[in-house]
Amino acid sequence: MNRLQGLRRRLPSTATNNNNALPLRPGCHHVAQCRRRHSAYGFGSQWTGALSRRSLDADEAAELTPPELLAGDTQRLVEMEGSDGVECVAGAAGWGHSALLVRDKKDLSDTAAIATSTRLLVCGRPHDFQTLMRLKRLPSSLRNFCIRHTASNVDEPSSGPSALQKIASYLAGENEVTFHEEQCRAYSNVHTLLEMRLPNGEAPALEGESIEHDLMSLHGRPRYMQQKTHDSDHNQRTPPHHTKFQNTIAASAGLTAVISNKGTLYTFGINHRGQCGIGSFTPNVWTPSPVVGLASLRFVLDYNAHKHQIHDPDGDAPSTSTSTGSNVYKACTVQEFPIVSVALGLQHGIALDSMGQVFCWGKGERGQLGQGRRFAYEALQDHDGNTATAENQYNHDDKWKDLEKEEPNENKTLEYALQVKNFYDPYATLSSATEDIFAPLLSPNDSKIRLVAAGMNFSLAVTESNLPYLWGKNCRHNPSYDSTKINLRSKPVLDSTYPRFVPGLPSAKIVKVACGTHHAAMLLEDGSVWAVGVATDQPIPMWNEAVEILPPNVVDMSSLVSFTAGFDRTFIVYGEEDGSARQVIEIQLWSDEDLRLNGSVRPSWVDWLEEQTQDAQSGKTKKVRSVHRGWMHTVVLTEE
């Protein structure tokens, strides 16, 4: 009880009302008289353009350092130009760009205003990653020069670019295609919010919206597939696992993903690692394009066979459409079911469809696509500790060596999506005498996925049976590591190419999940938050077991608004539906237990927002909707 009381002293009281509103700062009289009409704010570095400001030379709201925050300074925010007159309903912050889902309103002060369809807006550098890192190392004066001379509104001289412009173009990442094609250059360096239209007149979907009935009845299948007998009839009788959209927008390192109201997944950005998942490796994907391969193998084979029949009805031409090679997935340009949730890592993506199937694509060199298999001897370490004996048994078995070659995509980078299927039963009984080569899998129903998220180089999924699984870079405990000895060729964690169960959580249901670059956070139905990953205070890997970073009963789960994570932070927003009380909690994963259970804070920018947006007549302020933290900037979405 003392720990909980100590934590609550660091958090705001949930009884905040208009009478307790913070006093305005000197000089804010005009702001108090005229309510701000923007719905998106931000702070951090402006030179990337991710804060949607026309002037990029000076940081109007630079992020405060820890000493400045400890000294009592308040973090300022700036209004994102282009967010006035619209309602920002969802968003994401990438490394150097921001993506917002907005709805137009006739008048934000008119409570009866009717929202129109949702639109996607982006700003910053949505096609840059390595360029941003190169620019960050430059002196500010040289960096600003490069940015000004490669902006989309700079006309190319008739005599061609000057020597200085060529240097600026190189440093700022302007390649030949981008520099000479105005249409593409307009998307590479966007200073203020720019609308990105989805194909076929589709609009972005929103979290909580129901999937259209005709999509659910057809399961997103082409109509010819409905003529199939047993397979189609079975799928038509099987009800969808998800009927509502979850997370529909994501942004990463020069990469953006969005789900349309038709359940189609679109991506755009850099694609040299196949992170757009469009079926090919290209430098850039300039406009939203569909991800391919979002289907089971059975569906892919049927689809390709049908295509072959259409193009070659006599069957004379040779075809590989019925093989199991990678080309069949790249050729499958339709989805089997609507996508309901998407998340992005540094250079890979993960998506969840309405039937609980999960897919990954992009860079997979560290196992982040989850295409590996777990051998039986690996599971023994969870039970009886006879790992060495069992491993020797399988290493001397020719059958084991042959099967090892049957996982061609285990650490492969893929330009198309593949289903993640190997979710292992953490409670299965195994012994060194077993003849099983692979560890037992969960049942098909238990392995249906309910939630997904992605960190920098790892992925997270929660099954219908409430089991969390991780896979990817450095997220598996090394059983051979001994911290008391010198391990010149060993490290405490290893890559996991297959979904690995995360132990340590209580039995409460996992309601939300979110990942930063190096940590994964899980919000439980009792209001507690548990996490695994790399600690903020020390680079200590804490992947082996989940630890509690927020005790139960602090968050009012009945009024939960959003649960997000970015880089080293996790944010929870909750509050009353009808009142002015809206609370924001910022937490991190610490290696020290006292810090973990008493390190939750109320961000200082909440004070600034309340001061700057308070209405002089009603005393009400803007309420925080969600928080999205990027590499060098943070976006705060608000609502009236």
XYZ file of C-alpha atoms in Angstrom:
640
model
C 0.000 0.000 0.000
C 2.904 2.375 0.711
C 4.234 1.856 -2.799
C 0.880 2.752 -4.314
C 0.521 5.841 -2.169
C 4.007 6.977 -3.138
C 3.166 6.524 -6.801
C -0.040 8.498 -6.598
C 1.806 11.447 -5.128
C 3.701 11.672 -8.397
C 0.535 11.509 -10.482
C -2.177 14.160 -10.844
C -5.339 13.845 -8.853
C -8.215 12.335 -10.815
C -10.534 14.924 -9.275
C -9.265 17.802 -11.409
C -12.047 20.248 -12.277
C -12.461 23.724 -13.601
C -11.871 25.296 -10.188
C -8.455 23.658 -9.973
C -7.277 24.859 -13.365
C -3.721 26.157 -13.431
C -3.331 29.961 -13.613
C -2.395 31.452 -16.921
C 1.113 32.668 -17.492
C 1.763 36.366 -18.064
C 1.071 37.348 -21.621
C -1.498 34.598 -22.219
C -4.569 36.850 -21.997
C -5.181 36.760 -25.733
C -4.954 32.992 -25.772
C -7.453 32.725 -22.952
C -9.947 34.944 -24.753
C -9.723 33.087 -28.070
C -9.751 29.307 -27.894
C -7.141 27.525 -29.979
C -8.620 25.639 -32.888
C -5.703 23.285 -33.542
C -6.015 19.630 -32.637
C -2.371 18.551 -33.013
C 0.639 19.852 -31.103
C 4.251 18.821 -30.859
C 7.700 19.490 -29.479
C 11.252 18.545 -30.422
C 13.484 19.221 -33.409
C 11.835 21.194 -36.193
C 14.361 20.754 -39.000
C 12.857 17.413 -40.034
C 9.519 19.113 -40.730
C 7.715 16.562 -38.562
C 6.108 19.339 -36.483
C 4.444 20.872 -39.558
C 6.033 24.315 -39.223
C 6.941 26.499 -42.194
C 10.061 27.804 -40.468
C 12.643 25.059 -39.906
C 15.609 27.170 -38.795
C 14.798 27.508 -35.085
C 13.266 25.080 -32.619
C 10.338 26.909 -31.056
C 9.672 24.054 -28.655
C 12.891 22.118 -28.279
C 12.657 19.071 -26.029
C 13.838 19.867 -22.505
C 16.744 17.940 -21.074
C 16.361 15.919 -17.845
C 18.213 18.584 -15.778
C 15.873 21.259 -17.122
C 12.840 19.179 -16.216
C 14.220 18.512 -12.747
C 14.717 22.252 -12.341
C 10.977 22.749 -12.842
C 10.942 24.012 -16.422
C 7.762 23.375 -18.386
C 7.909 21.729 -21.783
C 6.346 23.975 -24.426
C 4.391 22.778 -27.438
C 3.830 24.262 -30.879
C 0.675 24.037 -32.934
C 1.038 21.860 -36.006
C 0.038 23.984 -38.993
C -2.734 22.362 -40.962
C -4.404 20.803 -37.930
C -6.751 23.737 -37.439
C -10.353 23.235 -38.454
C -10.037 19.449 -38.359
C -10.389 16.767 -35.717
C -7.256 14.622 -35.343
C -8.600 11.191 -34.479
C -5.411 9.116 -34.701
C -1.738 9.561 -35.421
C 1.767 8.141 -35.467
C 5.268 9.585 -35.141
C 8.072 8.186 -37.253
C 11.767 8.936 -37.122
C 11.495 12.133 -39.120
C 7.839 12.459 -40.049
C 4.344 12.464 -38.597
C 1.139 10.882 -39.905
C -2.325 12.002 -38.810
C -5.817 10.727 -39.482
C -8.222 13.672 -39.477
C -11.882 14.396 -40.046
C -13.105 17.743 -41.322
C -15.681 19.663 -39.326
C -17.756 22.654 -40.243
C -16.945 24.367 -36.971
C -15.029 22.860 -34.076
C -16.876 25.145 -31.666
C -20.169 23.736 -32.898
C -20.840 20.550 -30.949
C -23.410 19.495 -33.529
C -20.916 19.597 -36.386
C -20.954 16.478 -38.514
C -17.634 14.880 -39.361
C -16.868 13.906 -42.931
C -14.777 10.957 -44.084
C -11.337 10.388 -42.644
C -8.223 11.696 -44.438
C -4.517 10.884 -44.103
C -2.086 13.800 -43.634
C 1.718 13.560 -43.418
C 4.536 16.023 -42.786
C 8.291 15.858 -42.399
C 10.532 13.448 -44.275
C 8.396 10.309 -44.818
C 10.958 8.741 -47.183
C 14.152 9.243 -45.173
C 16.043 7.281 -42.555
C 19.808 7.202 -43.135
C 19.644 10.753 -44.486
C 18.186 11.954 -41.198
C 21.021 10.380 -39.255
C 23.579 11.990 -41.576
C 21.936 15.412 -41.293
C 21.738 15.184 -37.516
C 25.525 14.940 -37.318
C 26.000 18.167 -39.318
C 26.367 21.611 -37.714
C 22.992 23.335 -37.570
C 23.966 26.069 -40.052
C 25.115 23.588 -42.693
C 22.111 21.361 -42.015
C 19.688 24.262 -42.480
C 21.361 25.208 -45.754
C 20.988 21.669 -47.077
C 17.344 21.530 -46.077
C 16.482 24.894 -47.652
C 18.083 23.959 -50.988
C 16.372 20.587 -51.227
C 12.903 21.628 -50.140
C 9.994 20.872 -52.438
C 9.272 24.574 -52.997
C 12.762 25.345 -54.375
C 12.698 25.633 -58.154
C 15.500 24.020 -60.077
C 17.384 26.661 -62.127
C 17.174 26.363 -65.913
C 20.932 25.904 -66.093
C 20.757 22.976 -63.711
C 21.668 22.702 -60.041
C 24.675 24.626 -58.772
C 27.641 22.969 -57.106
C 26.353 23.992 -53.684
C 22.925 22.559 -54.496
C 24.516 19.301 -55.601
C 26.369 19.092 -52.283
C 23.179 19.910 -50.407
C 21.300 17.305 -52.408
C 23.874 14.655 -51.533
C 23.901 15.475 -47.839
C 20.123 15.743 -47.650
C 19.618 12.501 -49.489
C 18.194 13.851 -52.743
C 18.806 11.162 -55.382
C 18.543 11.768 -59.108
C 14.947 10.637 -59.379
C 13.794 12.806 -56.499
C 15.723 15.877 -57.622
C 14.368 15.962 -61.188
C 10.829 14.707 -60.703
C 8.734 17.385 -59.067
C 5.886 14.993 -58.341
C 8.130 12.732 -56.281
C 10.078 15.575 -54.690
C 6.830 16.956 -53.255
C 6.569 13.861 -51.077
C 10.196 13.717 -49.918
C 10.444 16.893 -47.820
C 7.052 18.068 -46.566
C 7.171 21.099 -44.256
C 3.456 21.240 -43.487
C 0.714 18.641 -43.432
C 0.044 17.186 -46.864
C -2.865 14.892 -47.763
C -1.998 11.423 -49.053
C -4.934 9.868 -50.898
C -5.562 6.138 -50.832
C -6.253 4.262 -54.084
C -9.741 3.445 -55.343
C -11.314 6.297 -53.408
C -10.876 4.464 -50.093
C -10.566 6.321 -46.792
C -8.529 5.353 -43.720
C -10.274 3.253 -41.100
C -10.387 4.230 -37.425
C -9.895 2.232 -34.253
C -13.197 0.926 -32.939
C -15.039 1.180 -36.245
C -16.901 -1.922 -37.350
C -15.791 -3.716 -40.483
C -18.416 -3.438 -43.193
C -20.869 -6.321 -43.329
C -20.201 -7.236 -46.959
C -16.487 -7.496 -46.237
C -17.144 -9.730 -43.255
C -19.476 -11.992 -45.219
C -16.999 -12.336 -48.073
C -13.971 -12.311 -45.764
C -12.260 -10.090 -48.316
C -12.141 -12.959 -50.815
C -12.626 -12.474 -54.546
C -16.102 -13.563 -55.526
C -14.853 -16.509 -57.576
C -13.456 -17.968 -54.338
C -16.975 -18.095 -52.968
C -17.772 -20.759 -55.569
C -15.333 -23.186 -53.970
C -17.001 -26.109 -52.256
C -15.609 -27.394 -48.984
C -12.900 -24.845 -48.274
C -15.055 -21.828 -49.094
C -18.121 -23.229 -47.337
C -16.081 -23.880 -44.217
C -14.707 -20.345 -44.182
C -18.140 -18.857 -44.771
C -19.446 -20.732 -41.749
C -16.512 -19.655 -39.576
C -17.322 -16.329 -37.908
C -14.634 -13.635 -38.018
C -12.425 -13.384 -34.974
C -12.342 -9.567 -35.098
C -15.276 -7.407 -36.149
C -13.730 -4.002 -35.379
C -10.557 -2.224 -36.424
C -7.750 -1.750 -33.911
C -4.624 0.257 -34.717
C -4.995 1.547 -38.299
C -2.001 3.925 -38.670
C 1.710 3.370 -38.026
C 4.936 5.226 -38.835
C 8.586 4.254 -38.561
C 11.945 5.007 -40.186
C 10.844 6.485 -43.516
C 7.865 4.131 -43.577
C 4.111 4.599 -43.107
C 1.262 2.077 -43.057
C -2.472 2.698 -43.055
C -5.552 0.451 -43.165
C -8.462 1.568 -45.342
C -12.137 1.300 -44.465
C -12.230 -1.676 -46.851
C -9.689 -3.498 -44.702
C -6.885 -3.101 -47.257
C -3.379 -2.480 -45.924
C -1.361 0.225 -47.721
C 2.257 1.305 -47.183
C 4.624 3.917 -48.607
C 8.186 5.042 -47.909
C 11.676 3.642 -48.435
C 11.685 0.022 -49.577
C 15.249 -1.177 -50.081
C 14.670 -3.794 -47.357
C 11.241 -4.718 -48.648
C 9.689 -2.915 -45.671
C 6.760 -1.732 -47.806
C 5.888 -5.349 -48.601
C 4.709 -4.587 -52.152
C 6.421 -7.648 -53.685
C 9.615 -5.980 -54.913
C 12.696 -4.155 -53.644
C 12.694 -0.508 -54.754
C 14.347 2.652 -53.369
C 11.003 4.330 -52.667
C 7.287 3.691 -52.801
C 5.972 7.224 -53.268
C 2.231 6.688 -52.870
C 0.156 4.266 -50.745
C 0.420 0.778 -52.278
C -1.112 -2.533 -51.121
C 0.938 -5.120 -49.243
C 0.989 -8.481 -51.022
C 0.960 -11.984 -49.573
C -1.575 -11.299 -46.806
C -3.171 -14.746 -47.060
C -2.728 -18.353 -46.008
C -0.881 -20.756 -48.280
C -4.135 -22.517 -49.241
C -5.696 -19.265 -50.368
C -2.549 -18.208 -52.251
C -2.408 -21.474 -54.189
C -6.099 -21.288 -55.090
C -5.775 -17.657 -56.142
C -2.730 -18.271 -58.348
C -4.319 -21.362 -59.872
C -7.360 -19.289 -60.794
C -5.175 -16.582 -62.344
C -3.361 -19.222 -64.366
C -6.672 -20.581 -65.672
C -7.735 -17.102 -66.784
C -4.504 -16.289 -68.639
C -3.955 -19.791 -70.010
C -7.334 -21.589 -70.179
C -5.861 -24.479 -72.172
C -3.067 -25.000 -69.665
C -0.377 -25.201 -72.367
C 2.015 -22.605 -70.944
C 4.403 -23.694 -68.172
C 3.531 -22.272 -64.784
C 4.863 -22.381 -61.259
C 1.690 -20.957 -59.762
C 0.989 -24.150 -57.802
C 4.462 -24.431 -56.287
C 5.312 -23.336 -52.801
C 8.048 -20.943 -53.844
C 8.142 -17.306 -52.812
C 6.778 -16.201 -56.184
C 3.292 -17.439 -55.284
C 3.050 -14.959 -52.410
C 4.345 -12.060 -54.477
C 1.772 -12.885 -57.143
C -1.092 -12.840 -54.626
C -2.223 -9.228 -54.891
C -5.457 -9.630 -52.900
C -6.004 -10.176 -49.196
C -7.701 -13.238 -47.813
C -9.404 -11.262 -45.021
C -9.619 -7.608 -43.959
C -6.634 -6.326 -41.966
C -7.655 -4.966 -38.557
C -4.322 -3.871 -37.011
C -0.842 -2.875 -38.192
C 2.470 -1.999 -36.519
C 5.919 -1.142 -37.883
C 9.420 -1.857 -36.685
C 12.526 -0.139 -37.972
C 12.469 -2.001 -41.298
C 9.723 -4.595 -40.929
C 5.980 -4.707 -40.412
C 3.361 -6.871 -38.723
C -0.357 -7.056 -39.491
C -3.391 -8.841 -38.033
C -6.447 -9.866 -40.041
C -10.055 -10.403 -39.021
C -9.594 -14.165 -38.611
C -6.741 -13.825 -36.117
C -3.953 -14.574 -38.602
C -0.739 -12.577 -38.186
C 1.701 -11.670 -40.982
C 5.204 -10.141 -41.135
C 7.325 -8.702 -43.949
C 10.511 -6.691 -44.512
C 13.918 -7.143 -42.923
C 14.197 -10.487 -41.177
C 17.912 -10.985 -40.589
C 17.444 -11.082 -36.812
C 14.327 -13.246 -36.760
C 11.838 -10.371 -36.523
C 9.552 -12.015 -39.118
C 8.983 -15.082 -36.916
C 9.534 -17.698 -39.600
C 11.718 -20.057 -37.530
C 10.862 -23.279 -35.696
C 11.470 -24.269 -32.083
C 13.155 -27.626 -31.603
C 12.104 -29.882 -28.769
C 15.420 -29.683 -26.945
C 15.023 -25.881 -26.661
C 11.761 -26.311 -24.776
C 13.404 -28.571 -22.200
C 15.202 -25.664 -20.555
C 11.800 -24.378 -19.412
C 11.059 -27.602 -17.557
C 13.813 -29.935 -16.386
C 17.048 -28.213 -17.379
C 18.399 -31.152 -19.423
C 19.190 -28.920 -22.348
C 22.718 -30.150 -23.007
C 21.749 -33.839 -23.053
C 18.780 -33.255 -25.332
C 20.708 -31.021 -27.714
C 23.444 -33.631 -28.114
C 20.761 -36.215 -28.839
C 19.301 -34.163 -31.677
C 22.641 -32.973 -33.026
C 23.623 -36.572 -33.661
C 20.329 -37.350 -35.352
C 20.455 -37.132 -39.149
C 16.710 -36.564 -39.214
C 17.138 -33.390 -37.133
C 19.839 -32.079 -39.481
C 17.632 -32.611 -42.522
C 14.684 -30.837 -40.942
C 16.859 -27.862 -40.085
C 17.062 -27.100 -43.799
C 13.289 -26.894 -44.159
C 13.052 -23.316 -42.852
C 14.306 -21.255 -45.804
C 12.787 -17.988 -44.547
C 14.038 -18.175 -40.954
C 16.381 -15.170 -41.209
C 15.457 -13.960 -44.656
C 14.450 -10.468 -45.693
C 11.114 -10.630 -47.515
C 9.518 -8.100 -49.866
C 6.120 -9.712 -49.314
C 4.123 -10.843 -46.279
C 4.235 -14.319 -44.783
C 2.005 -15.757 -42.089
C 3.517 -16.376 -38.644
C 2.251 -19.778 -37.548
C 4.632 -21.331 -35.035
C 3.190 -20.408 -31.635
C 4.396 -23.008 -29.129
C 2.568 -24.322 -26.087
C 4.506 -23.030 -23.045
C 2.865 -25.540 -20.726
C 3.449 -28.714 -22.761
C 5.217 -31.518 -20.875
C 8.473 -32.544 -22.527
C 11.287 -34.815 -21.468
C 14.714 -35.706 -22.817
C 13.306 -39.079 -23.841
C 10.800 -37.611 -26.259
C 11.174 -38.345 -29.949
C 9.597 -35.060 -30.963
C 11.791 -32.934 -33.180
C 9.800 -29.736 -32.698
C 8.126 -28.392 -29.581
C 4.321 -28.803 -29.409
C 2.267 -26.000 -30.955
C -0.807 -24.309 -29.519
C -4.135 -25.517 -30.829
C -5.457 -23.676 -33.924
C -8.073 -21.868 -31.836
C -5.681 -20.893 -29.028
C -3.122 -19.602 -31.512
C -5.505 -17.067 -33.043
C -4.009 -13.638 -32.429
C -5.820 -10.866 -30.586
C -3.240 -8.027 -30.390
C -0.015 -7.132 -32.240
C 2.770 -4.546 -31.878
C 6.329 -4.016 -33.123
C 9.570 -2.632 -31.711
C 12.689 -1.631 -33.587
C 13.797 -5.178 -34.439
C 11.226 -7.389 -32.750
C 7.525 -8.244 -32.878
C 4.875 -8.895 -30.234
C 1.587 -10.802 -30.403
C -1.014 -11.840 -27.825
C -3.048 -14.958 -28.514
C -6.723 -15.580 -27.891
C -5.644 -17.677 -24.906
C -4.058 -14.496 -23.416
C -0.461 -15.642 -23.983
C 2.097 -12.973 -25.024
C 4.787 -13.946 -27.528
C 7.917 -12.111 -28.691
C 10.321 -12.776 -31.528
C 13.250 -10.954 -33.110
C 16.589 -9.450 -32.136
C 17.998 -10.146 -28.660
C 14.678 -11.128 -27.107
C 15.511 -14.665 -25.939
C 17.447 -15.572 -22.806
C 20.765 -17.316 -23.425
C 20.791 -20.433 -21.200
C 24.576 -20.767 -21.610
C 25.348 -17.299 -20.314
C 26.867 -16.990 -16.846
C 27.176 -13.442 -15.542
C 29.717 -14.515 -12.898
C 32.250 -15.591 -15.524
C 34.007 -13.935 -18.410
C 32.023 -14.741 -21.555
C 34.107 -13.547 -24.463
C 31.889 -15.206 -27.070
C 28.584 -15.112 -25.280
C 25.940 -12.560 -24.413
C 22.946 -12.702 -22.061
C 20.355 -12.608 -24.852
C 19.955 -14.226 -28.253
C 17.775 -13.693 -31.289
C 14.526 -15.622 -31.484
C 13.373 -16.602 -34.951
C 10.105 -18.023 -33.607
C 7.417 -16.628 -31.265
C 8.691 -17.107 -27.701
C 6.294 -17.078 -24.759
C 6.839 -14.251 -22.247
C 6.367 -15.509 -18.664
C 5.848 -13.522 -15.486
C 2.452 -11.905 -16.040
C -0.513 -12.434 -13.696
C -3.648 -14.124 -14.998
C -5.468 -10.857 -15.759
C -6.436 -10.261 -19.387
C -4.065 -8.224 -21.573
C -6.135 -5.322 -22.917
C -3.596 -3.257 -24.887
C -0.016 -3.657 -26.110
C 2.502 -1.085 -27.357
C 6.208 -1.205 -28.191
C 9.005 1.322 -28.062
C 12.285 0.790 -29.861
C 13.653 -1.629 -27.243
C 10.759 -2.462 -24.934
C 7.281 -3.951 -25.054
C 4.529 -2.793 -22.676
C 1.281 -4.604 -21.865
C -1.742 -3.025 -20.165
C -3.841 -5.472 -18.137
C -7.530 -5.244 -17.311
C -6.716 -4.419 -13.663
C -4.905 -1.251 -14.808
C -1.386 -2.558 -14.208
C 1.326 -2.275 -16.854
C 3.996 -4.925 -17.389
C 7.014 -4.689 -19.647
C 10.025 -6.500 -21.046
C 12.995 -5.113 -22.945
C 16.052 -2.956 -22.371
C 16.052 -0.668 -19.330
C 16.233 3.103 -19.752
C 18.744 3.780 -16.966
C 21.178 1.016 -17.894
C 21.502 -1.088 -21.062
C 20.344 -4.168 -19.195
C 18.354 -6.704 -21.238
C 15.218 -7.704 -19.354
C 13.558 -10.001 -21.882
C 13.350 -13.209 -19.886
C 10.357 -12.290 -17.724
C 7.834 -9.445 -17.648
C 8.111 -6.984 -14.751
C 5.516 -4.601 -13.356
C 6.092 -0.912 -14.154
C 2.716 0.422 -12.993
C 0.671 -1.109 -10.139
C -3.035 -1.921 -10.483
C -5.840 0.527 -9.738
C -3.944 3.660 -10.767
C -5.518 3.831 -14.222
C -9.298 4.045 -14.419
C -9.805 1.384 -17.075
C -13.445 2.342 -17.570
C -12.303 5.681 -19.024
C -9.187 4.525 -20.908
C -8.547 6.744 -23.932
C -5.225 5.562 -25.382
C -2.183 3.392 -24.676
C 0.874 4.141 -26.828
C 4.654 3.767 -26.733
C 7.549 5.368 -28.557
C 11.300 4.897 -28.179
C 11.876 4.663 -24.385
C 8.442 5.913 -23.194
C 4.978 4.481 -22.654
C 1.963 6.804 -22.406
C -1.460 6.184 -20.891
C -4.330 8.634 -21.321
C -7.543 8.205 -19.368
C -10.244 10.393 -17.876
C -13.912 11.163 -17.538
C -16.028 11.085 -20.660
C -18.048 14.205 -19.823
C -15.785 16.314 -17.624
C -12.517 18.186 -17.867
C -10.454 15.595 -16.006
C -8.086 13.935 -18.467
C -4.966 12.324 -17.033
C -1.690 11.512 -18.811
C 0.853 9.079 -17.370
C 4.373 8.662 -18.733
C 6.303 5.566 -17.656
C 9.563 3.872 -18.587
C 11.195 0.507 -18.035
C 13.853 0.875 -15.346
C 16.337 -1.704 -14.078
C 15.857 -0.472 -10.497
C 12.671 -1.803 -8.857
C 11.983 1.386 -6.885
C 12.176 3.424 -10.076
C 9.887 0.987 -11.853
C 7.122 1.241 -9.267
C 7.534 4.918 -8.392
C 8.794 6.414 -11.635
C 5.514 7.317 -13.312
C 5.097 11.043 -13.962
C 2.705 13.569 -15.405
C 4.467 15.197 -18.382
C 5.120 18.898 -17.874
C 3.723 19.752 -21.311
C 0.248 18.918 -19.948
C 0.528 22.069 -17.803
C 1.461 24.125 -20.858
C -1.441 22.725 -22.842
C -3.937 23.496 -20.098
C -2.645 27.045 -19.752
C -2.577 27.826 -23.458
C -5.939 26.311 -24.381
C -8.058 27.315 -21.402
C -11.252 29.097 -22.370
C -11.746 32.308 -20.393
C -15.525 31.917 -20.186
C -16.051 28.222 -19.553
C -12.671 27.451 -17.969
C -12.425 24.259 -20.026
C -9.230 23.181 -21.724
C -8.338 20.863 -24.567
C -8.224 17.213 -23.569
C -5.356 14.970 -24.618
C -6.426 12.184 -26.973
C -3.108 10.389 -27.528
C 0.678 10.849 -27.412
C 3.093 9.677 -30.118
C 6.842 9.835 -29.572
C 9.248 9.791 -32.522
C 13.020 9.895 -32.794
C 13.469 13.653 -32.334
C 9.893 14.854 -31.894
C 6.668 14.075 -30.054
C 3.117 14.620 -31.313
C 0.193 15.278 -28.959
C -3.342 14.938 -30.317
C -6.170 16.733 -28.524
C -9.940 16.946 -28.633
C -12.449 19.592 -27.603
